[in-house]
């Protein structure tokens, strides 16, 4: 018996012209071998017209597919069978106007987004590198450019002289132009409303009770830099409950997911999403877990095990990944999963679950608290009394804003947001109102000439 069918091997008992689509599938993947005269279980049954097939098959492959294959006559136990060896081709091959590709032990017709991915890859291009004819530089968001310059200066991954260039020069340095046209990556990174050009370029978050009942939901729009900041703010303040503990008089908030791991997971999802798919990234939060579902695909031949092991850098959207790398938002290409796992282990959390299926790539965090926070149940009453006594029940963001305003009391909401990482202008507005309600902050004077007074 022969080896079983696989990614590179297919068995057929007899020849039919329709099997040219299997050869087409091998050509468009990594190549393979089609055997004629062998049953599915690998048993040789032989063919009766071997001589005629040896003449007909190469001609039909040439005429119908426009390629050459190696056709060999084999024999086993006095039974003749045919071996058709197909090499992978560097350009797309079609059969009767349709494109096929070998995937595992199946032959699949490529349609829609899968066909777009295939065509781009065969041309040596990526989705985010495709030019957008109607996208104009003046449409892009100046505030996001300023934010990028601030991040990139801090990271040291771009020359200061390049960061001092105008927006056009910066876009060229980031290789976001294809000739005279901006690439799709430029719209996702710097346009205030990238959904004008890319359907589904937003994130949907929802909180679910047991039984899959949706309690509340939010949508996060804007470019990718804005989305990451908004998501961190939203998930850490609205969707997750922090355990409050004290070390002496120091108040400590512990989230059920390490902030660094969450941020890496969000970056990983945004950078590697297949934006040809119109569905948004989904974040599903439950009482005991968070699921981040990114409608992406793994590189050909990759599995989840490949992601979890040391692997070469293969970002799905390399132009987007490059911009985030230059800004210092990601440390290195190809290390997102590794950094998520490391962040969890360093903070005493278990490793999240990763999986890939037809719906996309999943990152699943279980909610848990390191040992120092598990005393919350036994010390809850004491904690509440302490909180009431000192009159403070502040989040990390609120404490950060107070510290900033002590030094810069005349700062506007926009200036606070631009100088404090991961706090949107809406988040600043909410926290300023909350601090005033708690009697810790007072606005003195008008909007333009006034300042913030901290009430000790």
CSV table of C-alpha atoms in Angstrom, one decimal:
chain,number,residue,atom,x,y,z
A,1,UNK,CA,0.0,0.0,0.0
A,2,UNK,CA,1.1,3.6,-0.7
A,3,UNK,CA,1.2,6.4,1.9
A,4,UNK,CA,-2.2,8.0,2.7
A,5,UNK,CA,-3.4,11.2,1.0
A,6,UNK,CA,-2.0,14.4,2.4
A,7,UNK,CA,-1.2,18.0,1.5
A,8,UNK,CA,1.0,16.8,-1.3
A,9,UNK,CA,-0.5,13.5,-2.4
A,10,UNK,CA,-3.8,12.6,-4.0
A,11,UNK,CA,-5.1,9.1,-5.1
A,12,UNK,CA,-7.6,8.5,-7.9
A,13,UNK,CA,-8.7,5.0,-9.2
A,14,UNK,CA,-9.2,6.2,-12.8
A,15,UNK,CA,-8.6,9.3,-14.9
A,16,UNK,CA,-11.3,12.0,-15.5
A,17,UNK,CA,-10.6,15.3,-17.1
A,18,UNK,CA,-12.2,17.0,-14.1
A,19,UNK,CA,-9.1,15.9,-12.1
A,20,UNK,CA,-7.2,18.7,-13.8
A,21,UNK,CA,-8.5,20.9,-11.0
A,22,UNK,CA,-6.5,18.8,-8.6
A,23,UNK,CA,-3.4,19.5,-10.6
A,24,UNK,CA,-4.3,23.1,-10.6
A,25,UNK,CA,-4.7,23.0,-6.8
A,26,UNK,CA,-1.2,21.5,-6.4
A,27,UNK,CA,0.3,24.1,-8.8
A,28,UNK,CA,-1.2,27.0,-6.8
A,29,UNK,CA,0.0,25.6,-3.4
A,30,UNK,CA,3.3,23.8,-2.8
A,31,UNK,CA,3.2,21.3,-5.6
A,32,UNK,CA,2.3,17.6,-5.2
A,33,UNK,CA,1.8,14.2,-6.8
A,34,UNK,CA,-1.5,12.9,-8.2
A,35,UNK,CA,-1.6,9.1,-8.6
A,36,UNK,CA,-4.0,7.5,-11.1
A,37,UNK,CA,-4.8,3.8,-10.4
A,38,UNK,CA,-4.7,3.9,-6.6
A,39,UNK,CA,-7.6,3.7,-4.2
A,40,UNK,CA,-8.2,6.1,-1.4
A,41,UNK,CA,-6.7,3.7,1.1
A,42,UNK,CA,-3.5,3.5,-0.9
A,43,UNK,CA,-4.1,0.1,-2.5
A,44,UNK,CA,-2.9,-0.1,-6.1
A,45,UNK,CA,-5.8,-1.1,-8.4
A,46,UNK,CA,-4.1,-0.2,-11.7
A,47,UNK,CA,-5.3,1.4,-14.9
A,48,UNK,CA,-6.1,-0.4,-18.2
A,49,UNK,CA,-5.3,2.3,-20.7
A,50,UNK,CA,-2.0,3.4,-19.3
A,51,UNK,CA,-0.3,4.0,-22.6
A,52,UNK,CA,-3.0,6.3,-23.9
A,53,UNK,CA,-3.1,8.2,-20.6
A,54,UNK,CA,0.6,8.7,-20.8
A,55,UNK,CA,0.1,10.6,-24.1
A,56,UNK,CA,-3.2,12.3,-23.3
A,57,UNK,CA,-2.6,13.7,-19.7
A,58,UNK,CA,0.5,15.9,-20.5
A,59,UNK,CA,-1.3,17.4,-23.6
A,60,UNK,CA,-4.5,18.1,-21.6
A,61,UNK,CA,-2.5,19.7,-18.8
A,62,UNK,CA,-0.6,21.9,-21.3
A,63,UNK,CA,-3.8,22.9,-23.2
A,64,UNK,CA,-6.1,23.4,-20.2
A,65,UNK,CA,-3.7,24.8,-17.6
A,66,UNK,CA,-0.8,26.1,-19.7
A,67,UNK,CA,1.8,24.3,-17.6
A,68,UNK,CA,4.1,21.3,-17.9
A,69,UNK,CA,4.0,18.3,-15.5
A,70,UNK,CA,6.1,15.2,-15.1
A,71,UNK,CA,4.1,12.0,-16.0
A,72,UNK,CA,5.6,8.7,-15.1
A,73,UNK,CA,4.4,5.1,-15.6
A,74,UNK,CA,4.8,2.9,-12.4
A,75,UNK,CA,4.1,-0.7,-11.7
A,76,UNK,CA,3.4,-2.8,-8.6
A,77,UNK,CA,2.2,-6.4,-8.3
A,78,UNK,CA,1.8,-6.5,-12.2
A,79,UNK,CA,-0.6,-3.5,-12.0
A,80,UNK,CA,0.3,-0.3,-13.8
A,81,UNK,CA,-0.5,3.1,-12.3
A,82,UNK,CA,0.5,6.7,-13.3
A,83,UNK,CA,2.4,9.3,-11.2
A,84,UNK,CA,1.8,12.9,-12.1
A,85,UNK,CA,4.4,15.2,-10.4
A,86,UNK,CA,3.4,18.9,-10.2
A,87,UNK,CA,5.7,21.7,-9.2
A,88,UNK,CA,4.5,24.9,-7.6
A,89,UNK,CA,4.3,27.8,-10.0
A,90,UNK,CA,5.2,31.4,-9.0
A,91,UNK,CA,2.1,32.9,-10.8
A,92,UNK,CA,-1.6,32.0,-10.5
A,93,UNK,CA,-3.0,29.1,-12.6
A,94,UNK,CA,-6.6,28.7,-13.4
A,95,UNK,CA,-8.7,25.8,-14.7
A,96,UNK,CA,-11.7,26.8,-16.9
A,97,UNK,CA,-11.6,30.3,-15.4
A,98,UNK,CA,-11.6,29.1,-11.8
A,99,UNK,CA,-8.7,29.0,-9.3
A,100,UNK,CA,-8.1,26.0,-7.0
A,101,UNK,CA,-5.6,25.5,-4.2
A,102,UNK,CA,-4.6,22.4,-2.2
A,103,UNK,CA,-5.3,22.8,1.5
A,104,UNK,CA,-4.5,19.8,3.7
A,105,UNK,CA,-6.0,16.7,1.9
A,106,UNK,CA,-8.7,18.7,0.1
A,107,UNK,CA,-8.8,20.8,-3.1
A,108,UNK,CA,-10.6,24.1,-2.6
A,109,UNK,CA,-11.9,26.6,-5.1
A,110,UNK,CA,-10.7,30.1,-4.2
A,111,UNK,CA,-13.4,32.8,-4.0
A,112,UNK,CA,-13.9,36.2,-2.5
A,113,UNK,CA,-11.3,37.3,0.1
A,114,UNK,CA,-9.4,34.0,-0.2
A,115,UNK,CA,-9.0,34.6,-3.9
A,116,UNK,CA,-7.8,38.2,-3.3
A,117,UNK,CA,-5.2,37.0,-0.8
A,118,UNK,CA,-4.0,34.4,-3.2
A,119,UNK,CA,-3.6,36.8,-6.1
A,120,UNK,CA,-1.8,39.4,-4.0
A,121,UNK,CA,0.6,36.8,-2.6
A,122,UNK,CA,1.4,35.4,-6.1
A,123,UNK,CA,2.2,39.0,-7.1
A,124,UNK,CA,4.5,39.4,-4.1
A,125,UNK,CA,2.2,42.0,-2.6
A,126,UNK,CA,0.2,42.2,0.7
A,127,UNK,CA,-3.3,43.6,1.3
A,128,UNK,CA,-2.1,46.6,3.2
A,129,UNK,CA,0.4,47.6,0.5
A,130,UNK,CA,-2.3,48.0,-2.2
A,131,UNK,CA,-2.7,51.7,-3.4
A,132,UNK,CA,-5.9,53.6,-2.8
A,133,UNK,CA,-6.6,56.0,-5.7
A,134,UNK,CA,-9.1,58.3,-3.9
A,135,UNK,CA,-7.2,58.7,-0.6
A,136,UNK,CA,-5.7,62.1,-0.3
A,137,UNK,CA,-2.9,63.2,2.2
A,138,UNK,CA,-4.9,66.2,3.4
A,139,UNK,CA,-7.6,63.8,4.7
A,140,UNK,CA,-5.3,62.3,7.2
A,141,UNK,CA,-5.3,63.2,10.9
A,142,UNK,CA,-2.7,65.7,12.0
A,143,UNK,CA,-3.1,64.8,15.7
A,144,UNK,CA,-2.3,61.1,14.9
A,145,UNK,CA,0.8,62.2,13.0
A,146,UNK,CA,1.9,64.2,16.1
A,147,UNK,CA,1.2,61.3,18.4
A,148,UNK,CA,3.2,59.0,16.1
A,149,UNK,CA,6.2,61.4,16.2
A,150,UNK,CA,6.0,61.5,20.0
A,151,UNK,CA,6.0,57.7,20.2
A,152,UNK,CA,8.7,57.3,17.6
A,153,UNK,CA,11.0,59.9,19.3
A,154,UNK,CA,10.6,58.1,22.5
A,155,UNK,CA,11.4,54.7,20.9
A,156,UNK,CA,14.5,56.0,19.1
A,157,UNK,CA,13.6,53.9,16.0
A,158,UNK,CA,13.6,56.8,13.6
A,159,UNK,CA,16.0,59.6,13.0
A,160,UNK,CA,15.0,62.9,14.6
A,161,UNK,CA,15.5,64.7,11.3
A,162,UNK,CA,13.0,62.3,9.7
A,163,UNK,CA,10.5,63.0,12.4
A,164,UNK,CA,10.9,66.8,11.9
A,165,UNK,CA,9.9,66.3,8.2
A,166,UNK,CA,6.3,67.2,7.1
A,167,UNK,CA,3.6,64.6,6.9
A,168,UNK,CA,4.3,63.8,3.3
A,169,UNK,CA,8.0,63.1,4.1
A,170,UNK,CA,7.0,61.0,7.1
A,171,UNK,CA,4.7,58.9,5.0
A,172,UNK,CA,7.4,58.3,2.5
A,173,UNK,CA,9.9,57.3,5.2
A,174,UNK,CA,7.3,54.8,6.4
A,175,UNK,CA,6.9,53.5,2.8
A,176,UNK,CA,3.2,54.2,2.8
A,177,UNK,CA,3.3,55.5,-0.8
A,178,UNK,CA,3.0,53.3,-3.9
A,179,UNK,CA,4.0,55.7,-6.7
A,180,UNK,CA,1.7,58.7,-6.4
A,181,UNK,CA,-0.9,56.8,-4.3
A,182,UNK,CA,-1.2,56.2,-0.6
A,183,UNK,CA,-1.4,52.6,0.5
A,184,UNK,CA,-4.3,51.0,2.4
A,185,UNK,CA,-2.0,51.0,5.4
A,186,UNK,CA,-2.0,54.8,5.5
A,187,UNK,CA,-5.8,54.9,5.7
A,188,UNK,CA,-5.8,52.4,8.6
A,189,UNK,CA,-3.0,54.1,10.5
A,190,UNK,CA,-3.6,57.8,10.0
A,191,UNK,CA,-7.1,58.5,8.6
A,192,UNK,CA,-9.7,59.7,11.2
A,193,UNK,CA,-12.3,57.4,9.6
A,194,UNK,CA,-10.6,54.5,7.8
A,195,UNK,CA,-14.0,52.8,7.3
A,196,UNK,CA,-14.6,55.1,4.4
A,197,UNK,CA,-12.0,53.0,2.6
A,198,UNK,CA,-12.0,49.7,4.5
A,199,UNK,CA,-15.2,48.0,5.6
A,200,UNK,CA,-15.1,46.5,9.0
A,201,UNK,CA,-12.1,48.4,10.2
A,202,UNK,CA,-13.3,48.8,13.7
A,203,UNK,CA,-13.6,46.7,16.9
A,204,UNK,CA,-16.8,45.5,18.6
A,205,UNK,CA,-16.8,44.7,22.3
A,206,UNK,CA,-19.6,43.1,24.3
A,207,UNK,CA,-20.2,41.8,27.8
A,208,UNK,CA,-22.1,38.5,28.2
A,209,UNK,CA,-23.7,36.8,31.1
A,210,UNK,CA,-23.9,33.0,31.3
A,211,UNK,CA,-26.2,31.6,28.7
A,212,UNK,CA,-24.7,34.0,26.1
A,213,UNK,CA,-27.0,36.9,27.1
A,214,UNK,CA,-25.5,40.2,25.8
A,215,UNK,CA,-25.6,42.8,28.7
A,216,UNK,CA,-24.0,45.7,26.9
A,217,UNK,CA,-21.7,46.5,24.0
A,218,UNK,CA,-19.5,49.2,22.4
A,219,UNK,CA,-18.0,49.9,19.1
A,220,UNK,CA,-14.5,51.4,18.8
A,221,UNK,CA,-13.8,53.4,15.6
A,222,UNK,CA,-11.0,55.6,14.3
A,223,UNK,CA,-7.5,54.7,13.0
A,224,UNK,CA,-5.5,51.9,14.6
A,225,UNK,CA,-3.5,54.1,16.9
A,226,UNK,CA,-6.7,55.6,18.2
A,227,UNK,CA,-8.4,52.2,18.5
A,228,UNK,CA,-5.7,50.8,20.7
A,229,UNK,CA,-5.8,53.7,23.1
A,230,UNK,CA,-9.6,53.7,23.3
A,231,UNK,CA,-9.8,49.9,23.8
A,232,UNK,CA,-7.3,49.9,26.6
A,233,UNK,CA,-9.3,52.6,28.3
A,234,UNK,CA,-12.6,51.0,27.7
A,235,UNK,CA,-11.7,47.4,28.6
A,236,UNK,CA,-9.8,48.4,31.8
A,237,UNK,CA,-12.5,50.7,33.2
A,238,UNK,CA,-15.8,49.3,32.0
A,239,UNK,CA,-15.4,45.6,31.0
A,240,UNK,CA,-13.0,44.3,33.7
A,241,UNK,CA,-13.3,44.5,37.5
A,242,UNK,CA,-10.1,45.3,39.4
A,243,UNK,CA,-9.5,43.9,42.8
A,244,UNK,CA,-8.5,46.6,45.3
A,245,UNK,CA,-5.9,45.8,47.9
A,246,UNK,CA,-3.6,47.9,50.1
A,247,UNK,CA,0.0,47.8,51.1
A,248,UNK,CA,0.2,50.1,54.0
A,249,UNK,CA,-1.7,53.2,52.7
A,250,UNK,CA,-0.8,52.5,49.1
A,251,UNK,CA,-3.9,51.5,47.1
A,252,UNK,CA,-3.3,48.7,44.5
A,253,UNK,CA,-5.6,47.8,41.6
A,254,UNK,CA,-5.1,44.3,40.1
A,255,UNK,CA,-6.9,43.5,36.9
A,256,UNK,CA,-7.7,39.9,35.9
A,257,UNK,CA,-5.4,40.2,32.9
A,258,UNK,CA,-1.9,41.9,32.9
A,259,UNK,CA,-2.2,45.2,31.1
A,260,UNK,CA,0.9,44.5,29.0
A,261,UNK,CA,-0.5,41.2,27.8
A,262,UNK,CA,-3.8,42.7,27.0
A,263,UNK,CA,-2.1,45.5,25.0
A,264,UNK,CA,0.0,43.1,23.1
A,265,UNK,CA,-3.0,41.0,22.2
A,266,UNK,CA,-4.9,44.0,20.9
A,267,UNK,CA,-1.9,45.1,18.9
A,268,UNK,CA,-1.5,41.6,17.5
A,269,UNK,CA,-5.1,41.5,16.5
A,270,UNK,CA,-5.1,44.9,14.8
A,271,UNK,CA,-1.8,44.4,12.9
A,272,UNK,CA,-2.6,40.8,11.7
A,273,UNK,CA,-6.3,41.1,10.9
A,274,UNK,CA,-7.4,40.2,7.4
A,275,UNK,CA,-9.0,43.5,6.5
A,276,UNK,CA,-10.4,42.0,3.3
A,277,UNK,CA,-12.9,40.4,5.5
A,278,UNK,CA,-15.7,42.9,6.3
A,279,UNK,CA,-16.4,41.7,9.9
A,280,UNK,CA,-14.7,43.7,12.7
A,281,UNK,CA,-12.5,42.4,15.4
A,282,UNK,CA,-14.7,41.1,18.2
A,283,UNK,CA,-13.9,41.1,21.9
A,284,UNK,CA,-16.2,39.0,24.1
A,285,UNK,CA,-16.0,39.5,27.8
A,286,UNK,CA,-17.6,37.2,30.3
A,287,UNK,CA,-17.6,36.9,34.1
A,288,UNK,CA,-14.5,34.6,34.0
A,289,UNK,CA,-12.8,35.2,30.6
A,290,UNK,CA,-12.1,37.5,27.6
A,291,UNK,CA,-12.0,36.3,24.0
A,292,UNK,CA,-10.4,38.4,21.3
A,293,UNK,CA,-11.4,37.1,17.8
A,294,UNK,CA,-9.4,38.4,14.9
A,295,UNK,CA,-10.7,37.5,11.4
A,296,UNK,CA,-7.2,36.7,10.3
A,297,UNK,CA,-5.5,33.7,8.6
A,298,UNK,CA,-2.3,31.9,9.3
A,299,UNK,CA,0.5,31.8,6.7
A,300,UNK,CA,0.3,28.8,4.4
A,301,UNK,CA,1.5,25.7,6.3
A,302,UNK,CA,1.4,27.3,9.7
A,303,UNK,CA,-0.5,26.0,12.7
A,304,UNK,CA,-1.2,27.3,16.2
A,305,UNK,CA,1.9,25.3,17.3
A,306,UNK,CA,4.0,27.3,14.8
A,307,UNK,CA,2.8,30.5,16.5
A,308,UNK,CA,3.7,29.2,19.9
A,309,UNK,CA,7.2,28.1,18.9
A,310,UNK,CA,10.1,30.3,17.7
A,311,UNK,CA,9.2,31.4,14.2
A,312,UNK,CA,10.3,33.9,11.6
A,313,UNK,CA,8.6,37.2,11.4
A,314,UNK,CA,5.6,37.0,9.0
A,315,UNK,CA,3.2,39.9,9.7
A,316,UNK,CA,0.0,39.7,7.7
A,317,UNK,CA,0.2,43.5,7.1
A,318,UNK,CA,3.9,44.4,7.1
A,319,UNK,CA,3.4,48.1,6.4
A,320,UNK,CA,1.1,48.4,9.4
A,321,UNK,CA,3.5,46.4,11.5
A,322,UNK,CA,6.4,48.6,10.4
A,323,UNK,CA,4.7,51.7,11.6
A,324,UNK,CA,3.8,50.2,15.0
A,325,UNK,CA,7.4,49.0,15.3
A,326,UNK,CA,8.9,52.5,14.5
A,327,UNK,CA,6.5,54.0,17.1
A,328,UNK,CA,7.8,51.6,19.7
A,329,UNK,CA,4.3,50.1,20.2
A,330,UNK,CA,5.6,46.6,19.3
A,331,UNK,CA,9.1,45.4,20.2
A,332,UNK,CA,9.8,43.2,17.2
A,333,UNK,CA,8.0,41.6,14.4
A,334,UNK,CA,7.0,38.0,15.0
A,335,UNK,CA,7.2,38.1,18.8
A,336,UNK,CA,3.6,39.2,19.7
A,337,UNK,CA,2.5,35.8,21.0
A,338,UNK,CA,5.8,35.3,22.9
A,339,UNK,CA,5.4,38.7,24.6
A,340,UNK,CA,1.8,37.9,25.6
A,341,UNK,CA,2.9,34.7,27.2
A,342,UNK,CA,5.9,36.3,28.9
A,343,UNK,CA,3.8,39.2,30.3
A,344,UNK,CA,1.3,36.7,31.8
A,345,UNK,CA,4.1,34.5,33.4
A,346,UNK,CA,5.9,37.5,34.8
A,347,UNK,CA,2.8,38.7,36.6
A,348,UNK,CA,1.8,35.3,37.9
A,349,UNK,CA,-1.0,34.6,35.5
A,350,UNK,CA,-1.5,31.4,33.5
A,351,UNK,CA,-0.9,31.3,29.7
A,352,UNK,CA,-3.8,32.3,27.5
A,353,UNK,CA,-5.3,29.9,25.0
A,354,UNK,CA,-4.7,30.4,21.3
A,355,UNK,CA,-6.6,28.7,18.5
A,356,UNK,CA,-7.4,29.1,14.8
A,357,UNK,CA,-10.6,28.1,13.0
A,358,UNK,CA,-12.9,29.2,10.2
A,359,UNK,CA,-13.9,32.3,12.2
A,360,UNK,CA,-10.4,33.5,12.7
A,361,UNK,CA,-7.6,33.6,15.2
A,362,UNK,CA,-8.6,33.5,18.9
A,363,UNK,CA,-6.8,34.7,22.0
A,364,UNK,CA,-8.6,33.6,25.2
A,365,UNK,CA,-7.6,35.0,28.6
A,366,UNK,CA,-9.0,33.4,31.8
A,367,UNK,CA,-9.8,35.9,34.5
A,368,UNK,CA,-7.7,35.3,37.6
A,369,UNK,CA,-5.7,37.2,40.2
A,370,UNK,CA,-2.2,36.7,41.5
A,371,UNK,CA,-1.8,35.6,45.1
A,372,UNK,CA,-1.5,39.1,46.5
A,373,UNK,CA,-4.9,40.0,45.3
A,374,UNK,CA,-6.8,36.8,46.4
A,375,UNK,CA,-7.1,38.2,49.9
A,376,UNK,CA,-9.7,40.5,48.6
A,377,UNK,CA,-12.6,38.4,49.9
A,378,UNK,CA,-11.3,38.2,53.5
A,379,UNK,CA,-10.3,41.9,53.6
A,380,UNK,CA,-13.2,43.4,51.6
A,381,UNK,CA,-14.9,45.0,54.6
A,382,UNK,CA,-11.6,46.5,55.9
A,383,UNK,CA,-10.8,47.7,52.4
A,384,UNK,CA,-14.2,49.5,52.1
A,385,UNK,CA,-13.8,51.1,55.5
A,386,UNK,CA,-10.2,52.3,54.6
A,387,UNK,CA,-11.5,53.7,51.3
A,388,UNK,CA,-14.3,55.6,53.0
A,389,UNK,CA,-11.9,56.9,55.7
A,390,UNK,CA,-9.4,58.3,53.3
A,391,UNK,CA,-12.2,59.4,50.8
A,392,UNK,CA,-10.3,58.1,47.8
A,393,UNK,CA,-11.5,55.4,45.4
A,394,UNK,CA,-9.3,56.4,42.4
A,395,UNK,CA,-8.3,54.5,39.3
A,396,UNK,CA,-4.8,54.6,38.1
A,397,UNK,CA,-5.8,57.0,35.3
A,398,UNK,CA,-7.3,59.4,37.8
A,399,UNK,CA,-4.2,59.4,40.0
A,400,UNK,CA,-2.1,60.0,36.9
A,401,UNK,CA,-4.2,63.0,35.8
A,402,UNK,CA,-4.0,64.5,39.3
A,403,UNK,CA,-0.2,64.2,39.3
A,404,UNK,CA,0.0,65.8,35.8
A,405,UNK,CA,-2.3,68.7,36.9
A,406,UNK,CA,-0.2,69.4,39.9
A,407,UNK,CA,2.7,70.2,37.5
A,408,UNK,CA,0.6,71.7,34.7
A,409,UNK,CA,-2.6,73.1,36.2
A,410,UNK,CA,-3.4,75.1,33.0
A,411,UNK,CA,-3.5,72.0,30.7
A,412,UNK,CA,-6.5,71.4,28.5
A,413,UNK,CA,-8.2,68.1,28.0
A,414,UNK,CA,-6.5,67.6,24.7
A,415,UNK,CA,-3.1,68.4,26.2
A,416,UNK,CA,-3.7,65.9,29.0
A,417,UNK,CA,-4.7,63.2,26.6
A,418,UNK,CA,-1.6,63.9,24.3
A,419,UNK,CA,0.8,63.8,27.2
A,420,UNK,CA,-0.6,60.7,29.1
A,421,UNK,CA,-0.4,57.5,27.2
A,422,UNK,CA,-3.5,55.3,26.8
A,423,UNK,CA,-6.0,58.0,27.9
A,424,UNK,CA,-8.3,59.3,25.2
A,425,UNK,CA,-9.8,62.8,25.3
A,426,UNK,CA,-13.2,61.4,26.2
A,427,UNK,CA,-11.5,59.4,28.9
A,428,UNK,CA,-9.9,62.5,30.3
A,429,UNK,CA,-13.3,64.3,30.2
A,430,UNK,CA,-14.9,61.5,32.2
A,431,UNK,CA,-12.2,61.3,34.8
A,432,UNK,CA,-12.0,65.1,35.3
A,433,UNK,CA,-15.8,65.1,36.0
A,434,UNK,CA,-15.3,62.1,38.4
A,435,UNK,CA,-12.5,63.9,40.3
A,436,UNK,CA,-14.7,67.0,40.7
A,437,UNK,CA,-17.5,64.8,42.0
A,438,UNK,CA,-15.2,63.4,44.6
A,439,UNK,CA,-14.2,66.9,45.7
A,440,UNK,CA,-10.6,66.4,44.7
A,441,UNK,CA,-10.5,68.8,41.8
A,442,UNK,CA,-11.9,72.3,41.1
A,443,UNK,CA,-12.0,74.3,37.9
A,444,UNK,CA,-11.0,77.9,38.5
A,445,UNK,CA,-11.8,80.5,35.8
A,446,UNK,CA,-13.1,80.0,32.3
A,447,UNK,CA,-12.3,77.4,29.7
A,448,UNK,CA,-9.6,79.4,27.9
A,449,UNK,CA,-8.0,81.3,30.8
A,450,UNK,CA,-8.8,79.1,33.7
A,451,UNK,CA,-6.8,76.3,35.5
A,452,UNK,CA,-7.3,73.2,37.6
A,453,UNK,CA,-7.0,73.5,41.4
A,454,UNK,CA,-6.3,70.3,43.3
A,455,UNK,CA,-8.1,70.1,46.6
A,456,UNK,CA,-5.8,68.3,49.1
